[in-house]
DNA sequence: AAGTTGACGACGA
DNA sequence: CTCGTCGCCAACT
């Protein structure tokens, strides 16, 4: 189990139709694995993205629900398409509605990074 | 080993 | 809203 592998596992916990923020994943990761991680590490790990279509990285967005500008496979448009097919609604072409689709990891309660 | 990077987050201007 | 700054931490060079 590499560090990144663990992060990928966390990402894979996100169910269809839901999204999570990098900060959530980072916090949940510390609770679950008792390891220090930074939100950047999460994003950075996803950039490694060994298995693009196996890891649901399209369900991971930044604190404001904004899609990753440098999405590894197809850009934000492709990511948006994947999310739309899962029933996720958008506030903007590149911003998801976190108030409706934000996912909270179990065992760490509500780690709302979203300030709304 | 040392400095830079990054799909981030929070706060201030 | 955008832009700058600081914090964050493993990987990259």
Coordinates of N, CA and C (backbone and C1' of nucleotides) in Angstrom, one line a residue:
Chain A
X1 N 0.8 -1.2 0.0 CA 0.0 0.0 0.0 C 0.9 1.3 0.0
X2 N 1.0 1.9 -1.1 CA 1.7 3.2 -1.2 C 0.7 4.3 -0.7
X3 N 1.3 5.4 -0.4 CA 0.5 6.5 0.1 C -0.5 6.9 -0.9
X4 N -0.1 6.9 -2.1 CA -1.1 7.3 -3.2 C -2.2 6.3 -3.3
X5 N -1.8 5.0 -3.2 CA -2.8 3.9 -3.3 C -3.9 4.1 -2.3
X6 N -3.5 4.5 -1.1 CA -4.5 4.8 -0.1 C -5.4 5.9 -0.5
X7 N -4.8 7.0 -1.0 CA -5.6 8.1 -1.4 C -6.5 7.7 -2.5
X8 N -6.1 6.9 -3.4 CA -7.0 6.4 -4.5 C -8.1 5.7 -3.9
X9 N -7.8 4.9 -2.9 CA -8.9 4.1 -2.2 C -10.0 5.0 -1.7
X10 N -9.5 6.1 -1.1 CA -10.4 7.0 -0.5 C -11.3 7.6 -1.6
X11 N -10.7 8.0 -2.7 CA -11.4 8.6 -3.8 C -12.5 7.6 -4.3
X12 N -12.1 6.3 -4.3 CA -13.0 5.3 -4.8 C -14.2 5.1 -3.9
X13 N -14.2 5.6 -2.7 CA -15.3 5.5 -1.8 C -16.4 6.5 -2.1
X14 N -16.1 7.5 -2.9 CA -17.1 8.4 -3.3 C -18.1 7.8 -4.2
X15 N -19.4 7.7 -3.8 CA -20.4 7.1 -4.6 C -20.8 7.9 -5.8
X16 N -21.5 7.3 -6.8 CA -21.9 8.1 -8.0 C -23.0 9.2 -7.6
X17 N -22.9 10.2 -8.2 CA -23.9 11.3 -7.9 C -23.4 12.2 -6.8
X18 N -22.2 11.9 -6.2 CA -21.7 12.7 -5.1 C -20.3 13.2 -5.5
X19 N -19.9 14.3 -4.8 CA -18.6 14.8 -5.0 C -18.0 15.1 -3.7
X20 N -16.7 15.1 -3.7 CA -15.9 15.4 -2.4 C -14.8 16.4 -2.8
X21 N -14.4 17.2 -1.7 CA -13.4 18.1 -1.9 C -12.0 17.5 -1.6
X22 N -11.0 18.1 -2.1 CA -9.6 17.6 -1.7 C -9.4 17.7 -0.2
X23 N -9.9 18.8 0.4 CA -9.7 19.0 1.8 C -10.4 17.9 2.6
X24 N -11.6 17.5 2.2 CA -12.3 16.5 2.9 C -11.5 15.2 2.8
X25 N -11.0 14.9 1.7 CA -10.2 13.6 1.5 C -9.0 13.7 2.4
X26 N -8.3 14.8 2.4 CA -7.1 15.0 3.2 C -7.4 14.8 4.7
X27 N -8.5 15.4 5.2 CA -8.9 15.3 6.6 C -9.3 13.9 6.9
X28 N -10.1 13.3 6.1 CA -10.6 12.0 6.3 C -9.4 11.0 6.3
X29 N -8.4 11.3 5.5 CA -7.3 10.4 5.4 C -6.5 10.4 6.7
X30 N -6.4 11.6 7.3 CA -5.7 11.7 8.6 C -6.4 10.9 9.7
X31 N -7.7 11.0 9.7 CA -8.5 10.3 10.7 C -8.4 8.8 10.5
X32 N -8.4 8.4 9.3 CA -8.5 7.0 9.0 C -7.1 6.3 9.0
X33 N -6.1 6.9 8.5 CA -4.8 6.3 8.4 C -3.8 6.9 9.4
X34 N -4.3 7.9 10.1 CA -3.4 8.6 11.1 C -2.1 9.0 10.4
X35 N -2.2 9.6 9.3 CA -1.1 10.0 8.5 C -1.3 11.5 8.1
X36 N -0.3 12.3 8.2 CA -0.5 13.7 7.7 C -0.5 13.8 6.2
X37 N -1.5 14.4 5.7 CA -1.6 14.7 4.3 C -2.1 16.1 4.1
X38 N -1.7 16.7 3.0 CA -2.2 18.0 2.7 C -3.2 17.9 1.5
X39 N -4.1 18.8 1.4 CA -5.0 18.8 0.3 C -4.3 18.8 -1.0
X40 N -3.2 19.4 -1.0 CA -2.4 19.4 -2.3 C -1.9 18.1 -2.6
X41 N -1.5 17.3 -1.6 CA -1.1 15.9 -1.8 C -2.1 15.1 -2.5
X42 N -3.4 15.3 -2.0 CA -4.5 14.6 -2.6 C -4.6 14.9 -4.1
X43 N -4.6 16.2 -4.4 CA -4.7 16.6 -5.8 C -3.5 16.1 -6.6
X44 N -2.4 16.2 -5.9 CA -1.2 15.8 -6.6 C -1.2 14.3 -6.8
X45 N -1.7 13.6 -5.9 CA -1.7 12.1 -6.0 C -2.7 11.8 -7.2
X46 N -3.8 12.5 -7.3 CA -4.7 12.2 -8.3 C -4.1 12.5 -9.7
X47 N -3.2 13.5 -9.7 CA -2.5 13.8 -10.9 C -1.7 12.6 -11.4
X48 N -1.1 11.9 -10.5 CA -0.4 10.7 -10.8 C -1.3 9.8 -11.6
X49 N -2.5 9.6 -11.0 CA -3.6 8.9 -11.7 C -3.2 7.7 -12.6
X50 N -2.8 6.6 -11.9 CA -2.3 5.5 -12.6 C -3.4 4.8 -13.4
X51 N -4.6 4.9 -12.9 CA -5.8 4.3 -13.6 C -6.9 5.3 -13.7
X52 N -6.8 6.1 -14.7 CA -7.7 7.2 -15.0 C -9.2 6.8 -14.9
X53 N -9.6 5.7 -15.5 CA -11.0 5.3 -15.6 C -11.4 4.3 -14.5
X54 N -10.4 4.0 -13.6 CA -10.8 3.2 -12.5 C -11.0 4.0 -11.3
X55 N -10.2 5.0 -11.1 CA -10.3 5.9 -10.0 C -11.3 7.1 -10.4
X56 N -12.4 7.3 -9.6 CA -13.4 8.3 -9.9 C -12.9 9.7 -9.6
X57 N -11.8 10.1 -10.2 CA -11.2 11.4 -9.8 C -12.1 12.5 -10.3
X58 N -13.1 12.2 -11.2 CA -14.0 13.2 -11.6 C -14.9 13.7 -10.5
X59 N -15.0 12.8 -9.4 CA -15.9 13.2 -8.3 C -15.2 14.0 -7.3
X60 N -14.0 14.4 -7.6 CA -13.2 15.2 -6.7 C -13.1 16.6 -7.2
X61 N -13.5 17.6 -6.4 CA -13.4 19.0 -6.8 C -12.8 19.8 -5.8
X62 N -12.5 21.1 -6.1 CA -11.9 21.9 -5.0 C -13.0 22.5 -4.1
X63 N -12.5 23.2 -3.1 CA -13.4 23.7 -2.0 C -14.7 24.3 -2.5
X64 N -14.6 25.0 -3.6 CA -15.8 25.7 -4.1 C -16.6 24.9 -5.1
X65 N -16.2 23.6 -5.3 CA -16.9 22.8 -6.3 C -16.5 23.0 -7.7
X66 N -15.4 23.7 -7.8 CA -14.9 24.0 -9.1 C -14.1 22.8 -9.6
X67 N -14.2 22.5 -10.9 CA -13.6 21.4 -11.5 C -12.1 21.7 -11.7
X68 N -11.3 20.6 -11.8 CA -9.9 20.8 -12.0 C -9.6 21.3 -13.4
X69 N -8.9 22.4 -13.5 CA -8.6 23.0 -14.8 C -7.8 22.1 -15.7
X70 N -6.9 21.3 -15.1 CA -6.0 20.5 -15.8 C -6.4 19.0 -15.7
X71 N -7.6 18.8 -15.8 CA -8.1 17.4 -15.7 C -7.3 16.5 -16.7
X72 N -6.8 15.4 -16.2 CA -5.9 14.6 -16.9 C -6.4 14.0 -18.2
X73 N -7.7 13.7 -18.3 CA -8.2 13.1 -19.5 C -9.4 13.8 -20.0
X74 N -9.2 14.8 -20.9 CA -10.3 15.4 -21.6 C -10.6 16.8 -21.1
X75 N -10.0 17.2 -20.0 CA -10.3 18.5 -19.5 C -11.5 18.6 -18.7
X76 N -11.9 19.8 -18.2 CA -13.0 20.0 -17.3 C -14.3 19.6 -18.0
X77 N -14.4 19.7 -19.3 CA -15.6 19.4 -20.0 C -15.9 17.9 -19.9
X78 N -14.9 17.1 -20.0 CA -15.1 15.6 -19.9 C -15.5 15.3 -18.5
X79 N -14.9 15.9 -17.5 CA -15.2 15.7 -16.1 C -16.7 16.1 -15.8
X80 N -17.1 17.2 -16.4 CA -18.4 17.6 -16.2 C -19.4 16.6 -16.8
X81 N -19.1 16.1 -18.0 CA -19.9 15.1 -18.6 C -20.1 13.9 -17.7
X82 N -19.1 13.4 -17.2 CA -19.1 12.2 -16.3 C -20.0 12.5 -15.1
X83 N -19.9 13.7 -14.5 CA -20.7 14.1 -13.4 C -22.2 14.2 -13.7
X84 N -22.4 14.8 -14.9 CA -23.8 15.0 -15.3 C -24.5 13.7 -15.5
X85 N -23.8 12.7 -16.0 CA -24.3 11.4 -16.3 C -24.7 10.7 -15.0
X86 N -24.1 11.2 -13.9 CA -24.4 10.6 -12.6 C -25.5 11.4 -11.8
X87 N -25.9 12.4 -12.5 CA -27.0 13.2 -11.9 C -26.6 14.4 -11.1
X88 N -25.3 14.7 -11.2 CA -24.8 15.9 -10.5 C -25.2 17.2 -11.2
X89 N -25.7 18.1 -10.4 CA -26.1 19.4 -11.1 C -25.0 20.4 -10.9
X90 N -25.0 21.4 -11.8 CA -23.9 22.4 -11.9 C -24.5 23.8 -11.6
X91 N -23.7 24.6 -10.9 CA -24.0 26.0 -10.7 C -23.5 26.7 -11.9
X92 N -22.4 26.3 -12.4 CA -21.7 26.9 -13.6 C -21.2 25.7 -14.4
X93 N -20.8 25.9 -15.6 CA -20.3 24.9 -16.5 C -19.1 24.1 -15.9
X94 N -18.5 24.8 -14.9 CA -17.3 24.1 -14.3 C -17.4 24.1 -12.8
X95 N -18.6 24.3 -12.3 CA -18.8 24.3 -10.8 C -20.0 23.5 -10.4
X96 N -19.8 22.5 -9.6 CA -20.8 21.6 -9.1 C -21.6 22.2 -8.0
X97 N -22.8 21.7 -7.7 CA -23.6 22.2 -6.6 C -23.3 21.4 -5.4
X98 N -22.3 21.9 -4.6 CA -21.9 21.2 -3.4 C -23.0 21.0 -2.4
X99 N -23.9 22.0 -2.3 CA -25.0 21.9 -1.3 C -25.9 20.7 -1.5
X100 N -25.9 20.2 -2.7 CA -26.8 19.1 -3.1 C -26.0 17.8 -3.2
X101 N -24.7 17.8 -3.6 CA -24.0 16.6 -3.9 C -22.7 16.4 -3.1
X102 N -22.5 17.2 -2.2 CA -21.3 17.1 -1.4 C -21.3 15.8 -0.6
X103 N -20.3 15.0 -0.7 CA -20.2 13.7 0.0 C -19.4 13.8 1.3
X104 N -19.9 13.2 2.4 CA -19.2 13.2 3.6 C -18.7 11.8 3.9
X105 N -17.4 11.7 4.2 CA -16.8 10.4 4.5 C -17.3 9.8 5.8
X106 N -17.5 8.5 5.9 CA -17.9 7.9 7.2 C -16.8 7.9 8.2
X107 N -17.1 7.8 9.4 CA -16.1 7.6 10.5 C -15.3 8.9 10.8
X108 N -15.6 9.9 10.1 CA -15.0 11.2 10.4 C -16.1 12.3 10.5
X109 N -17.4 11.9 10.4 CA -18.4 12.8 10.5 C -18.5 13.8 9.4
X110 N -19.0 14.9 9.6 CA -19.1 15.9 8.6 C -17.9 16.8 8.7
X111 N -17.1 16.7 7.6 CA -15.9 17.5 7.6 C -16.1 18.6 6.5
X112 N -17.1 19.4 6.7 CA -17.4 20.4 5.7 C -16.3 21.4 5.5
X113 N -15.6 21.3 4.5 CA -14.7 22.3 4.2 C -15.4 23.5 3.5
X114 N -16.5 23.2 3.0 CA -17.3 24.2 2.2 C -17.8 25.3 3.2
X115 N -17.5 26.5 2.9 CA -18.0 27.6 3.7 C -19.1 28.2 2.9
X116 N -20.3 27.9 3.2 CA -21.4 28.4 2.4 C -22.4 28.8 3.4
Chain B
dA1 P 19.7 13.7 3.6 O5' 20.4 14.7 2.5 C5' 21.8 15.0 2.6 C4' 22.0 16.3 1.9 C3' 21.0 17.4 2.3 O3' 21.7 18.7 2.3 C1' 20.8 16.9 0.0
dA2 P 21.0 20.0 3.0 O5' 20.3 20.7 1.6 C5' 21.2 21.2 0.6 C4' 20.4 21.9 -0.4 C3' 19.3 22.8 0.1 O3' 19.3 24.0 -0.6 C1' 18.4 21.2 -1.4
dG3 P 18.3 25.2 -0.2 O5' 17.4 25.3 -1.5 C5' 18.0 25.5 -2.8 C4' 17.0 25.3 -3.9 C3' 15.7 26.1 -3.7 O3' 15.5 26.7 -5.0 C1' 15.2 23.8 -4.0
dT4 P 14.1 27.7 -5.1 O5' 13.1 26.7 -6.0 C5' 13.6 26.1 -7.2 C4' 12.5 25.2 -7.8 C3' 11.1 25.9 -7.9 O3' 10.6 25.7 -9.2 C1' 11.0 23.8 -6.8
dT5 P 9.2 26.3 -9.6 O5' 8.2 25.1 -9.4 C5' 8.5 23.9 -10.0 C4' 7.5 22.8 -9.8 C3' 6.0 23.3 -9.9 O3' 5.3 22.5 -10.8 C1' 6.3 22.1 -7.9
dG6 P 4.0 23.0 -11.6 O5' 2.9 22.4 -10.7 C5' 2.6 21.0 -10.8 C4' 1.6 20.6 -9.7 C3' 0.4 21.5 -9.7 O3' -0.8 20.7 -9.9 C1' 1.3 21.3 -7.5
dA7 P -1.4 20.7 -11.3 O5' -2.9 20.4 -11.1 C5' -3.9 21.4 -11.1 C4' -5.1 21.0 -10.4 C3' -4.9 20.6 -9.0 O3' -6.0 21.0 -8.1 C1' -5.9 18.8 -10.1
dC8 P -5.9 22.5 -7.5 O5' -5.7 22.1 -6.0 C5' -6.1 20.9 -5.4 C4' -6.4 21.1 -4.0 C3' -7.5 22.2 -3.7 O3' -8.3 21.8 -2.6 C1' -5.5 22.8 -2.7
dG9 P -9.4 22.7 -2.0 O5' -8.7 23.4 -0.8 C5' -8.2 22.7 0.3 C4' -8.0 23.6 1.6 C3' -9.2 24.6 1.8 O3' -9.5 24.7 3.2 C1' -7.1 25.8 1.5
dA10 P -10.6 25.7 3.6 O5' -9.9 27.0 4.2 C5' -9.0 26.9 5.3 C4' -8.3 28.2 5.6 C3' -9.4 29.3 5.7 O3' -9.2 30.1 6.9 C1' -7.6 29.9 4.2
dC11 P -10.2 31.1 7.3 O5' -9.4 32.5 7.0 C5' -8.1 32.7 7.6 C4' -7.5 33.9 6.9 C3' -8.4 35.2 6.9 O3' -7.8 36.2 7.6 C1' -7.3 34.8 4.8
dG12 P -8.6 37.6 7.8 O5' -7.8 38.5 6.7 C5' -6.4 38.6 6.8 C4' -5.8 39.5 5.6 C3' -6.6 40.8 5.5 O3' -5.7 41.9 5.3 C1' -6.6 39.6 3.4
dA13 P -6.3 43.3 5.3 O5' -6.2 43.7 3.7 C5' -4.9 43.7 3.1 C4' -5.1 44.0 1.6 C3' -5.9 45.3 1.4 O3' -5.3 46.1 0.4 C1' -6.7 43.4 0.1
Chain C
dC1 P -16.9 34.0 -7.1 O5' -16.1 35.0 -8.0 C5' -16.7 35.6 -9.2 C4' -15.8 36.7 -9.7 C3' -14.3 36.4 -9.6 O3' -13.9 35.9 -10.9 C1' -14.8 38.5 -8.6
dT2 P -12.6 35.1 -11.0 O5' -11.4 36.2 -10.7 C5' -11.3 37.3 -11.6 C4' -10.1 38.2 -11.2 C3' -8.8 37.5 -11.1 O3' -7.8 38.3 -11.7 C1' -9.3 38.4 -9.0
dC3 P -6.3 37.6 -12.1 O5' -5.5 38.0 -10.8 C5' -5.2 39.4 -10.5 C4' -4.5 39.5 -9.1 C3' -3.3 38.5 -9.0 O3' -2.1 39.3 -8.9 C1' -4.7 38.6 -7.0
dG4 P -0.7 38.6 -8.7 O5' -0.5 38.6 -7.1 C5' -0.5 39.8 -6.4 C4' -0.3 39.6 -4.9 C3' 0.8 38.7 -4.6 O3' 1.7 39.3 -3.6 C1' -1.1 37.9 -3.5
dT5 P 3.1 38.5 -3.2 O5' 2.6 37.8 -1.9 C5' 2.1 38.5 -0.7 C4' 1.7 37.5 0.4 C3' 2.8 36.5 0.7 O3' 3.2 36.7 2.1 C1' 0.6 35.5 0.5
dC6 P 4.5 35.8 2.6 O5' 3.8 34.6 3.4 C5' 2.9 34.9 4.5 C4' 2.2 33.6 4.9 C3' 3.1 32.4 5.2 O3' 3.0 32.0 6.5 C1' 1.3 31.8 3.8
dG7 P 3.9 30.8 7.0 O5' 3.0 29.5 6.8 C5' 1.7 29.4 7.4 C4' 1.0 28.1 7.1 C3' 1.9 26.9 7.2 O3' 1.3 25.9 8.0 C1' 0.7 27.0 5.1
dC8 P 2.2 24.6 8.4 O5' 1.8 23.5 7.4 C5' 0.4 23.1 7.3 C4' 0.2 22.3 6.0 C3' 1.2 21.2 5.7 O3' 0.8 20.0 6.3 C1' 0.7 22.5 3.7
dC9 P 1.9 19.1 7.0 O5' 2.5 18.2 5.8 C5' 1.6 17.3 5.1 C4' 2.3 16.8 3.9 C3' 3.7 16.2 4.1 O3' 3.8 15.0 3.4 C1' 3.7 17.8 2.4
dA10 P 4.9 14.0 3.9 O5' 5.1 13.2 2.5 C5' 4.0 12.5 1.9 C4' 4.1 12.5 0.4 C3' 5.3 11.8 -0.1 O3' 4.9 11.0 -1.3 C1' 5.3 14.1 -0.8
dA11 P 6.0 10.1 -1.9 O5' 6.3 10.9 -3.3 C5' 5.2 11.2 -4.1 C4' 5.6 12.2 -5.2 C3' 6.8 11.7 -6.0 O3' 6.4 11.8 -7.4 C1' 7.2 13.9 -5.2
dC12 P 7.4 11.2 -8.5 O5' 8.1 12.5 -9.0 C5' 7.4 13.6 -9.6 C4' 8.3 14.8 -9.8 C3' 9.5 14.4 -10.7 O3' 9.5 15.2 -11.8 C1' 10.1 15.7 -8.8
dT13 P 10.7 14.9 -12.9 O5' 11.8 15.9 -12.6 C5' 11.5 17.3 -12.6 C4' 12.8 18.1 -12.2 C3' 14.0 17.7 -12.9 O3' 14.7 18.8 -13.4 C1' 14.4 17.7 -10.6

